[in-house]
Coordinates of C-alpha atoms and ligand atoms in Angstrom, one line a residue:
M1 CA 44.2 -36.3 -29.1
R2 CA 45.0 -32.7 -28.2
P3 CA 43.8 -30.0 -30.5
S4 CA 46.6 -28.0 -32.2
V5 CA 47.1 -24.4 -31.3
R6 CA 46.0 -23.6 -34.8
S7 CA 42.7 -25.4 -34.5
L8 CA 42.1 -23.7 -31.2
A9 CA 42.6 -20.3 -32.8
V10 CA 40.1 -21.3 -35.5
L11 CA 37.6 -22.4 -32.9
F12 CA 38.1 -19.2 -31.0
A13 CA 37.5 -17.1 -34.1
L14 CA 34.3 -19.1 -34.7
F15 CA 32.9 -19.2 -31.1
G16 CA 35.0 -16.7 -29.1
C17 CA 33.8 -13.4 -27.6
R18 CA 34.3 -11.5 -30.8
S19 CA 31.9 -13.6 -32.8
D20 CA 28.3 -12.5 -33.0
P21 CA 25.9 -15.2 -31.8
K22 CA 22.9 -13.1 -32.8
D23 CA 22.3 -11.8 -36.3
R24 CA 21.2 -8.4 -35.7
T25 CA 18.6 -7.1 -38.0
P26 CA 18.2 -3.4 -38.9
I27 CA 15.0 -3.3 -36.8
E28 CA 16.9 -4.7 -33.8
E29 CA 19.7 -2.2 -34.2
R30 CA 17.0 0.5 -34.2
L31 CA 15.4 -0.9 -31.0
V32 CA 18.8 -0.8 -29.3
A33 CA 19.5 2.7 -30.5
E34 CA 16.1 3.8 -29.1
L35 CA 17.2 2.5 -25.7
G36 CA 20.0 5.0 -25.8
D37 CA 21.3 5.7 -22.3
A38 CA 18.0 4.7 -20.5
L39 CA 20.0 2.2 -18.5
A40 CA 23.4 3.1 -17.3
R41 CA 26.0 0.7 -18.6
E42 CA 28.5 1.5 -15.9
I43 CA 28.8 3.6 -12.9
K44 CA 31.8 5.3 -11.6
P45 CA 32.0 4.8 -7.8
N46 CA 32.5 8.1 -6.0
G47 CA 34.6 6.5 -3.3
H48 CA 32.1 6.7 -0.5
I49 CA 31.3 3.4 1.2
R50 CA 28.1 2.7 3.1
E51 CA 28.6 -0.1 5.5
Y52 CA 25.8 -2.2 7.1
E53 CA 25.7 -5.4 9.0
L54 CA 22.8 -7.9 8.8
V55 CA 22.5 -10.8 11.2
A56 CA 19.9 -13.3 10.1
A57 CA 18.6 -15.1 13.2
P58 CA 15.5 -16.5 14.9
A59 CA 13.7 -13.7 16.8
E60 CA 10.5 -13.0 18.6
V61 CA 8.8 -10.1 16.9
N62 CA 5.6 -8.1 17.3
V63 CA 4.2 -8.8 13.9
A64 CA 0.9 -9.8 12.3
G65 CA -1.0 -8.8 15.4
E66 CA 0.9 -11.2 17.6
S67 CA 3.2 -9.7 20.3
K68 CA 5.5 -12.8 20.4
L69 CA 5.6 -14.2 16.9
R70 CA 8.5 -16.6 16.5
A71 CA 10.0 -15.5 13.2
W72 CA 13.4 -15.3 11.4
A73 CA 14.6 -11.8 11.1
Y74 CA 17.4 -9.6 10.0
N75 CA 18.7 -7.7 13.1
G76 CA 15.7 -8.8 15.1
S77 CA 13.1 -6.9 13.1
V78 CA 10.5 -7.7 10.3
P79 CA 10.9 -6.1 7.9
G80 CA 14.6 -5.9 8.4
P81 CA 16.5 -2.6 8.5
T82 CA 16.1 -0.3 5.5
L83 CA 19.4 0.1 3.8
R84 CA 20.0 3.4 2.1
V85 CA 22.7 4.3 -0.3
R86 CA 23.1 7.2 -2.7
L87 CA 23.7 6.7 -6.4
G88 CA 27.5 6.6 -6.9
E89 CA 28.2 5.3 -3.4
T90 CA 29.3 1.7 -2.7
L91 CA 27.3 -0.5 -0.5
R92 CA 29.1 -3.0 1.7
V93 CA 27.0 -5.4 3.7
K94 CA 28.4 -7.9 6.1
V95 CA 25.9 -10.8 6.5
T96 CA 26.1 -13.2 9.4
N97 CA 24.1 -16.3 9.4
Q98 CA 22.7 -17.3 12.8
L99 CA 19.9 -19.4 11.4
P100 CA 19.7 -23.2 11.8
Q101 CA 20.3 -23.6 8.1
E102 CA 22.3 -22.2 5.2
T103 CA 21.3 -18.9 3.6
T104 CA 22.4 -16.2 1.1
V105 CA 21.2 -12.6 0.4
H106 CA 19.9 -11.6 -3.0
W107 CA 19.5 -7.9 -4.0
H108 CA 16.2 -8.0 -5.9
G109 CA 16.2 -5.7 -8.9
V110 CA 19.7 -4.3 -8.4
R111 CA 22.2 -4.7 -11.2
V112 CA 25.2 -6.1 -9.3
P113 CA 28.3 -7.8 -10.5
N114 CA 27.3 -11.4 -11.0
A115 CA 29.4 -12.7 -8.0
M116 CA 27.3 -10.4 -5.7
D117 CA 23.9 -11.7 -6.8
G118 CA 23.5 -14.1 -3.9
V119 CA 22.3 -17.2 -5.8
P120 CA 23.6 -20.3 -4.1
Y121 CA 25.5 -22.8 -6.2
L122 CA 25.4 -20.4 -9.1
T123 CA 27.2 -17.2 -8.0
Q124 CA 28.4 -18.2 -4.5
A125 CA 28.6 -21.0 -2.0
P126 CA 25.8 -20.9 0.6
I127 CA 26.6 -19.1 3.9
K128 CA 26.7 -21.8 6.5
P129 CA 25.3 -21.3 10.0
G130 CA 27.9 -19.3 12.0
E131 CA 29.5 -18.0 8.8
T132 CA 29.8 -14.5 7.3
F133 CA 29.8 -13.2 3.8
V134 CA 30.4 -9.6 2.6
Y135 CA 28.5 -8.2 -0.3
E136 CA 29.9 -5.2 -2.0
Y137 CA 28.8 -3.3 -5.1
T138 CA 27.9 0.1 -6.5
P139 CA 24.3 0.2 -7.6
K140 CA 23.8 1.6 -11.1
D141 CA 20.1 2.6 -10.8
A142 CA 18.3 4.7 -8.2
G143 CA 15.1 3.3 -6.8
T144 CA 13.3 1.0 -4.5
Y145 CA 14.8 -2.5 -4.2
W146 CA 14.7 -5.2 -1.6
Y147 CA 16.9 -8.0 -0.2
H148 CA 16.0 -11.5 0.7
P149 CA 17.5 -15.0 1.0
H150 CA 17.8 -17.1 -2.2
L151 CA 18.0 -20.4 -0.5
R152 CA 15.0 -22.3 0.7
S153 CA 13.3 -18.9 0.1
S154 CA 9.8 -20.3 0.3
E155 CA 10.5 -20.9 4.0
Q156 CA 13.1 -18.2 4.8
V157 CA 11.2 -15.3 3.2
E158 CA 7.9 -16.5 4.7
R159 CA 9.5 -16.6 8.2
G160 CA 10.3 -12.9 7.9
L161 CA 13.7 -12.5 6.2
Y162 CA 13.4 -9.5 3.9
G163 CA 14.1 -5.8 4.0
V164 CA 14.2 -2.7 1.7
L165 CA 17.1 -1.2 -0.1
I166 CA 16.7 2.3 -1.3
V167 CA 19.1 3.7 -3.8
E168 CA 18.6 7.5 -3.6
D169 CA 19.0 9.8 -6.6
E170 CA 22.0 12.1 -6.5
A171 CA 19.6 14.9 -5.8
P172 CA 16.4 13.3 -4.3
P173 CA 13.1 15.0 -5.2
P174 CA 11.9 17.2 -2.3
Y175 CA 9.0 15.0 -0.9
D176 CA 7.7 15.9 2.5
H177 CA 7.6 12.2 3.4
D178 CA 9.5 9.3 2.0
V179 CA 7.4 6.3 3.2
I180 CA 7.8 2.5 2.8
W181 CA 5.0 0.1 2.9
V182 CA 6.0 -3.5 2.8
L183 CA 3.1 -5.7 1.9
D184 CA 3.1 -9.3 3.1
D185 CA 0.9 -12.1 4.3
W186 CA 1.3 -14.7 7.0
R187 CA -0.2 -18.1 7.5
L188 CA -0.7 -18.5 11.2
G189 CA -1.9 -21.8 12.7
Q190 CA -4.3 -22.4 15.7
D191 CA -1.4 -21.5 18.0
R192 CA -1.1 -18.1 16.3
Q193 CA 2.4 -19.0 15.2
I194 CA 3.8 -19.4 11.7
D195 CA 2.4 -22.6 10.2
P196 CA 5.6 -24.7 9.8
R197 CA 4.3 -26.8 7.0
F198 CA 6.1 -25.3 4.0
N199 CA 5.7 -26.3 0.3
T200 CA 2.5 -28.2 0.9
R201 CA 0.9 -30.0 -2.0
G202 CA -1.9 -27.5 -2.1
D203 CA 0.6 -24.6 -2.2
L204 CA 2.6 -26.2 -4.9
M205 CA -0.5 -27.1 -7.1
H206 CA -2.0 -23.6 -6.7
D207 CA -0.5 -20.1 -6.5
G208 CA 1.9 -20.8 -3.7
R209 CA 1.4 -20.1 0.0
W210 CA -1.3 -17.5 0.6
G211 CA -1.7 -16.5 4.3
N212 CA -4.6 -15.6 6.5
V213 CA -3.2 -12.4 7.9
V214 CA -2.2 -9.5 5.6
T215 CA 0.3 -6.9 6.9
V216 CA 1.9 -3.6 6.0
N217 CA 5.3 -3.2 7.6
G218 CA 4.4 -6.2 9.7
R219 CA 1.4 -4.5 11.2
T220 CA -2.3 -5.0 10.7
D221 CA -3.0 -1.4 11.7
E222 CA -0.5 0.7 9.8
V223 CA -1.4 4.4 9.7
L224 CA 0.3 7.1 7.7
K225 CA -0.2 10.6 9.3
V226 CA 0.3 13.6 7.1
R227 CA -1.0 17.2 6.7
A228 CA -3.0 18.6 3.9
G229 CA -0.9 20.1 1.2
E230 CA 2.0 17.7 1.8
R231 CA 3.6 15.5 -0.9
V232 CA 4.4 11.9 -0.1
R233 CA 6.5 9.4 -1.9
L234 CA 5.0 6.0 -1.0
R235 CA 7.1 3.0 -1.8
L236 CA 5.1 -0.2 -2.0
L237 CA 6.7 -3.6 -2.1
N238 CA 5.2 -7.1 -2.2
T239 CA 7.3 -9.6 -0.3
A240 CA 4.6 -12.3 -0.1
N241 CA 5.4 -15.8 -1.3
G242 CA 2.4 -16.0 -3.6
R243 CA -0.2 -13.3 -2.9
V244 CA -0.9 -10.6 -5.5
F245 CA -2.0 -7.2 -4.2
V246 CA -4.0 -4.6 -6.1
P247 CA -3.7 -1.5 -3.9
S248 CA -6.6 1.0 -4.0
F249 CA -6.6 4.4 -2.4
G250 CA -10.3 5.3 -2.7
E251 CA -10.7 9.0 -3.3
L252 CA -7.0 9.8 -3.2
S253 CA -5.6 9.5 -6.7
P254 CA -1.9 8.6 -6.6
K255 CA 0.3 8.7 -9.6
I256 CA 2.8 6.0 -10.3
I257 CA 6.3 7.4 -10.6
A258 CA 8.4 4.2 -10.6
V259 CA 7.8 0.5 -11.2
D260 CA 10.3 -2.0 -10.0
G261 CA 12.6 0.8 -8.8
K262 CA 12.9 2.6 -12.1
Y263 CA 11.2 5.9 -12.9
L264 CA 8.6 6.0 -15.7
A265 CA 8.8 8.0 -18.9
R266 CA 5.8 9.9 -17.6
P267 CA 3.7 9.6 -14.4
I268 CA 0.5 7.7 -14.8
E269 CA -2.6 7.4 -12.7
L270 CA -2.8 4.4 -10.4
E271 CA -5.6 2.3 -11.7
R272 CA -5.7 -1.5 -11.4
F273 CA -2.0 -2.4 -10.9
E274 CA -1.2 -6.0 -10.0
L275 CA 1.6 -5.8 -7.5
A276 CA 2.8 -9.4 -7.8
P277 CA 5.4 -11.0 -5.5
G278 CA 8.7 -9.1 -6.0
N279 CA 7.1 -6.0 -7.7
R280 CA 7.6 -2.5 -6.4
L281 CA 5.5 0.6 -7.0
D282 CA 6.5 4.2 -6.1
L283 CA 3.6 6.5 -5.8
D284 CA 3.4 10.2 -5.7
L285 CA 0.6 11.3 -3.4
E286 CA -0.5 14.9 -3.3
M287 CA -2.6 15.6 -0.2
N288 CA -4.8 18.2 -1.7
V289 CA -7.8 17.6 0.5
S290 CA -9.6 19.4 3.2
S291 CA -7.6 19.8 6.5
S292 CA -8.8 16.5 8.0
A293 CA -9.7 13.3 6.4
R294 CA -9.1 9.5 6.7
F295 CA -8.6 7.2 3.8
E296 CA -8.6 3.4 3.9
V297 CA -6.2 1.7 1.6
R298 CA -7.4 -1.6 0.4
D299 CA -6.3 -4.5 -1.7
L300 CA -8.8 -5.2 -4.4
F301 CA -7.1 -8.2 -6.1
S302 CA -10.2 -10.2 -5.2
E303 CA -13.0 -7.6 -5.6
R304 CA -15.4 -9.7 -3.6
R305 CA -13.0 -10.2 -0.7
P306 CA -11.0 -6.9 -0.3
N307 CA -8.3 -6.8 2.3
R308 CA -7.7 -3.8 4.5
L309 CA -4.1 -2.7 4.1
A310 CA -3.6 0.5 6.0
A311 CA -5.0 4.0 6.5
I312 CA -3.9 7.5 5.6
E313 CA -4.9 10.2 8.1
I314 CA -4.8 13.8 7.2
D315 CA -4.7 16.3 10.0
G316 CA -3.8 19.9 9.9
L317 CA -2.5 21.7 6.9
V318 CA 0.7 23.2 5.6
E319 CA 0.9 26.9 4.6
K320 CA 2.1 26.3 1.1
A321 CA 1.5 23.1 -0.9
N322 CA 4.6 21.4 -2.0
T323 CA 4.7 21.6 -5.8
F324 CA 7.5 20.3 -8.0
A325 CA 7.6 18.3 -11.2
S326 CA 7.2 14.6 -10.7
P327 CA 10.5 12.8 -11.0
A328 CA 8.9 10.4 -13.6
R329 CA 10.7 11.8 -16.6
A330 CA 13.0 8.9 -17.3
R331 CA 14.1 7.8 -20.8
V332 CA 12.2 4.6 -21.6
P333 CA 12.2 3.3 -25.1
A334 CA 8.7 3.1 -26.7
W335 CA 9.7 0.0 -28.7
Q336 CA 6.5 0.3 -30.7
D337 CA 8.2 -1.1 -33.7
F338 CA 9.3 -4.5 -32.4
D339 CA 6.9 -6.6 -34.6
S340 CA 9.5 -7.7 -37.1
A341 CA 12.1 -8.4 -34.4
K342 CA 12.3 -12.2 -34.3
I343 CA 11.4 -14.1 -31.2
D344 CA 14.8 -15.2 -29.8
K345 CA 13.4 -17.7 -27.4
E346 CA 10.0 -19.2 -26.6
I347 CA 9.7 -20.5 -23.0
N348 CA 6.8 -22.8 -22.0
L349 CA 5.7 -22.9 -18.4
D350 CA 4.1 -26.0 -17.1
A351 CA 4.0 -28.6 -14.3
A352 CA 4.5 -32.3 -14.1
A353 CA 4.4 -35.0 -11.5
G354 CA 7.8 -35.8 -10.0
G355 CA 10.8 -34.1 -8.5
P356 CA 11.8 -33.9 -4.9
L357 CA 8.5 -32.2 -3.9
G358 CA 6.2 -34.4 -5.9
I359 CA 5.3 -31.7 -8.4
A360 CA 7.8 -30.1 -10.7
W361 CA 7.3 -26.7 -12.2
R362 CA 9.2 -26.3 -15.4
F363 CA 10.5 -24.0 -18.1
N364 CA 10.6 -25.8 -21.4
G365 CA 10.2 -29.2 -19.6
V366 CA 13.1 -28.6 -17.3
A367 CA 13.0 -28.2 -13.5
H368 CA 16.0 -27.0 -11.5
T369 CA 16.8 -27.6 -7.9
A370 CA 18.8 -25.1 -5.9
H371 CA 21.9 -27.3 -6.3
D372 CA 21.9 -28.2 -9.9
H373 CA 21.9 -24.9 -12.0
H374 CA 25.3 -25.8 -13.4
A375 CA 24.0 -29.3 -14.4
H376 CA 21.8 -27.6 -17.0
P377 CA 22.9 -25.4 -19.9
P378 CA 21.6 -21.9 -19.7
L379 CA 18.1 -21.6 -21.2
M380 CA 19.5 -19.0 -23.5
V381 CA 22.6 -17.2 -24.3
M382 CA 22.2 -13.4 -24.6
E383 CA 24.5 -11.0 -26.1
E384 CA 25.3 -7.9 -24.1
G385 CA 24.0 -4.8 -25.7
A386 CA 21.7 -6.6 -28.2
F387 CA 17.9 -6.6 -28.3
H388 CA 16.2 -9.9 -27.4
R389 CA 12.6 -10.7 -27.7
L390 CA 11.4 -13.5 -25.4
R391 CA 8.0 -15.2 -25.4
F392 CA 6.6 -16.8 -22.3
V393 CA 3.7 -19.2 -22.8
N394 CA 1.9 -20.2 -19.7
K395 CA 0.5 -23.7 -20.3
S396 CA -0.9 -23.9 -16.8
F397 CA -3.8 -22.3 -15.0
R398 CA -1.7 -20.8 -12.2
L399 CA -0.1 -17.4 -11.7
H400 CA 3.5 -16.9 -12.4
P401 CA 5.3 -13.7 -11.6
I402 CA 8.4 -14.1 -13.7
H403 CA 11.5 -12.4 -12.5
L404 CA 14.8 -11.9 -14.3
H405 CA 18.0 -11.2 -12.4
G406 CA 20.6 -8.7 -13.6
M407 CA 18.4 -6.9 -16.2
F408 CA 15.3 -4.8 -16.7
F409 CA 12.9 -5.5 -19.5
R410 CA 9.8 -4.0 -21.1
L411 CA 6.5 -5.9 -21.5
L412 CA 5.7 -5.7 -25.2
V413 CA 2.7 -8.0 -25.8
R414 CA 0.1 -9.7 -23.6
N415 CA -2.1 -12.3 -25.3
G416 CA -1.4 -11.0 -28.8
R417 CA -2.1 -7.4 -28.0
S418 CA 0.8 -4.9 -27.8
V419 CA 0.9 -3.1 -24.5
D420 CA 2.3 0.4 -23.9
E421 CA 3.8 0.4 -20.5
P422 CA 6.0 3.5 -20.2
F423 CA 8.3 1.7 -17.8
F424 CA 10.8 -1.1 -17.3
R425 CA 10.2 -4.1 -15.0
D426 CA 12.2 -6.8 -13.3
T427 CA 9.1 -8.9 -12.6
V428 CA 5.9 -9.5 -14.6
L429 CA 2.8 -11.4 -13.7
I430 CA 1.6 -14.0 -16.2
H431 CA -2.0 -15.2 -15.7
A432 CA -3.5 -18.6 -16.5
E433 CA -2.8 -19.7 -20.0
E434 CA -1.5 -16.3 -21.0
T435 CA 1.3 -15.6 -23.5
I436 CA 3.5 -12.5 -23.1
D437 CA 6.5 -11.1 -25.0
I438 CA 9.1 -9.1 -23.4
G439 CA 12.0 -7.0 -24.9
V440 CA 15.3 -6.9 -23.1
V441 CA 18.8 -5.5 -23.8
P442 CA 21.1 -6.9 -21.1
F443 CA 24.2 -4.9 -20.1
D444 CA 25.7 -7.0 -17.4
A445 CA 27.6 -10.1 -18.3
G446 CA 27.2 -13.3 -16.3
R447 CA 25.0 -16.2 -15.6
W448 CA 21.7 -14.8 -14.3
M449 CA 18.7 -16.5 -12.7
M450 CA 15.3 -16.3 -14.2
H451 CA 12.5 -17.8 -12.0
C452 CA 9.0 -17.6 -10.9
H453 CA 8.6 -15.4 -7.8
V454 CA 5.9 -17.6 -6.4
L455 CA 8.5 -19.0 -4.1
E456 CA 6.9 -22.5 -3.9
H457 CA 6.9 -22.7 -7.7
A458 CA 10.6 -21.8 -7.7
E459 CA 11.4 -24.3 -5.0
A460 CA 9.6 -26.9 -7.1
G461 CA 11.8 -26.3 -10.0
M462 CA 10.6 -23.1 -11.8
M463 CA 14.1 -21.6 -12.1
S464 CA 16.5 -21.4 -14.9
T465 CA 19.5 -19.3 -16.0
F466 CA 20.3 -16.9 -18.8
E467 CA 23.9 -16.4 -19.8
V468 CA 24.8 -12.8 -20.9
R469 CA 27.9 -12.9 -22.9
S470 CA 30.2 -9.9 -23.0
S471 CA 30.5 -8.3 -26.4
R472 CA 33.7 -6.6 -25.4
A473 CA 36.9 -7.7 -26.9
P474 CA 38.8 -10.1 -24.6
Ligands
C2O1 CU1 13.4 -11.7 -5.5 CU2 15.5 -14.4 -7.6 O1 14.5 -13.0 -6.5
CU2 CU1 4.9 -19.8 -10.8

C-alpha cells in the first residue's frame, strides 16, 4: 500500500529536517553560544586554486637507515610531498593509483565536504589500480594536517603512504623556520625490509604494530640546525600505526601553540604530551641559548626505554632575537559548565573473538569492515550546530586513540575528573579501562567516520559512523 501524500507530509513534519531530534536544554544552548565563532561554519573561496598531483606507487627509498627500502610512496618519497595551501584557497589534488591494490586518500583533521573525505564505500568508491580521483575542497581551518589512505590503511600507511598538508594562515606568523617532523616507526625483518606480515594476532591483541626502528621524516639521524635567537615553528605529527610518542626537548622549553592543527586559547608549556597516532602538535621554540649548543630530542613514552628522535643544533647567533606574540590566541570555549548537559551517547570499546581477522574490535558490540559501513545504522545522529556530550568507556586494557572525521571536539572529563585543555582535538588517546567525555558541536553535515587510529584495531572492526544532520531548512 502506498502512503498518501498527506501522510507523507505528516511524516516529514515529524521526522524531516526541520524537526529537532535533540531537546536542547538552556545549558546546552549556553555551551553552543560559548563556542561562538571559534570554528568557521563556512569559508568563502577566494578563487585561487592550488593544484597538486600525487602518484601512489611502490618505490625504493632511503628511509629508516636503509638505502634501498622497498616501500609504497607518494611521488617516490616518504613522507610524501608537503602540500601547502593558504586559508581561502582551494586545493585540488589529482591522485593516481599505481599500487597493486585499491586505495583512497583521506585528509586527516580537515573539515571537507563529505564527498571529499576519502572513506571507501562510505564517501566514495575505492580508486582502483591504474585509476585517478580528483579531490577538491577549500579548507576552513589553518593548521597542520596530513593525508593518508583510508583503505587497508594498516598496510598502506605502514608501507609509507602519508604526507603533510599545511593550511597557512592568511598572514602567517613570522617564524624564522617552519619545520615539519613526521614521527613514525618501522618493523623491519632480518632482511632489513618491511615485515610483510600485517595484522598479526599479536598486533591485533595489543596496541597495534609497533616497529623496531623509530624515524623522524624517514630518518634516524634528523638534525635541525638553527642560530641562537631564532624562532622556530616545529610541527610534529605521529603517523605510526600504533606507537605513542611523548616528545621531550631536555633543556629547551617549547610552548604548544596548536594541537591537531588548531591554535590554542593560550600557549602552554610542553610537559608530558602523549602524541598518539594521528595527533599533531605545533611547537613554538625560542632559541634563547648561548651561541652554540646541541639538544637531543627524545621520546619518553616509555621512561625506561627512551627513543632518540632527533637533535637540534644551535650554531651562530642572530643580531636581534625574533620577538612576536605567539599565535595561540584562538577562541576556544572553556565549557566548564557542561555538568548538567546530558550524555547523548555512551560508547563502549571492547574486543571479541571472531570477524575476518579472528579478533573483532567493537563500538557498542558492533564491528565494521571497510565494505559494510552502510549495512549498519550510524552509531548516532547528531544535529548540526547543537552541543553533544559523548562518553567513551574503554572496557579493554589496550590503547585506543579515537578519531572523529569532519569535526573538532574538546576533551571534558577523564576518569571522572574534568580536564581543562584549552584546545580542540580531532584525536584523543584513551588508556586501559578509562572513561572519557568529549563535547562536540558539529557544523558539517554528512556521514562521518569515527574510529580507532591504531590502524590494526580499525582494520579489525573498530570503526563506526556519525550522521550529522543539517539543521537548515530544506
Ligand atoms: Cu587519520 Cu580516519 O583517519
Ligand atoms: Cu584501538
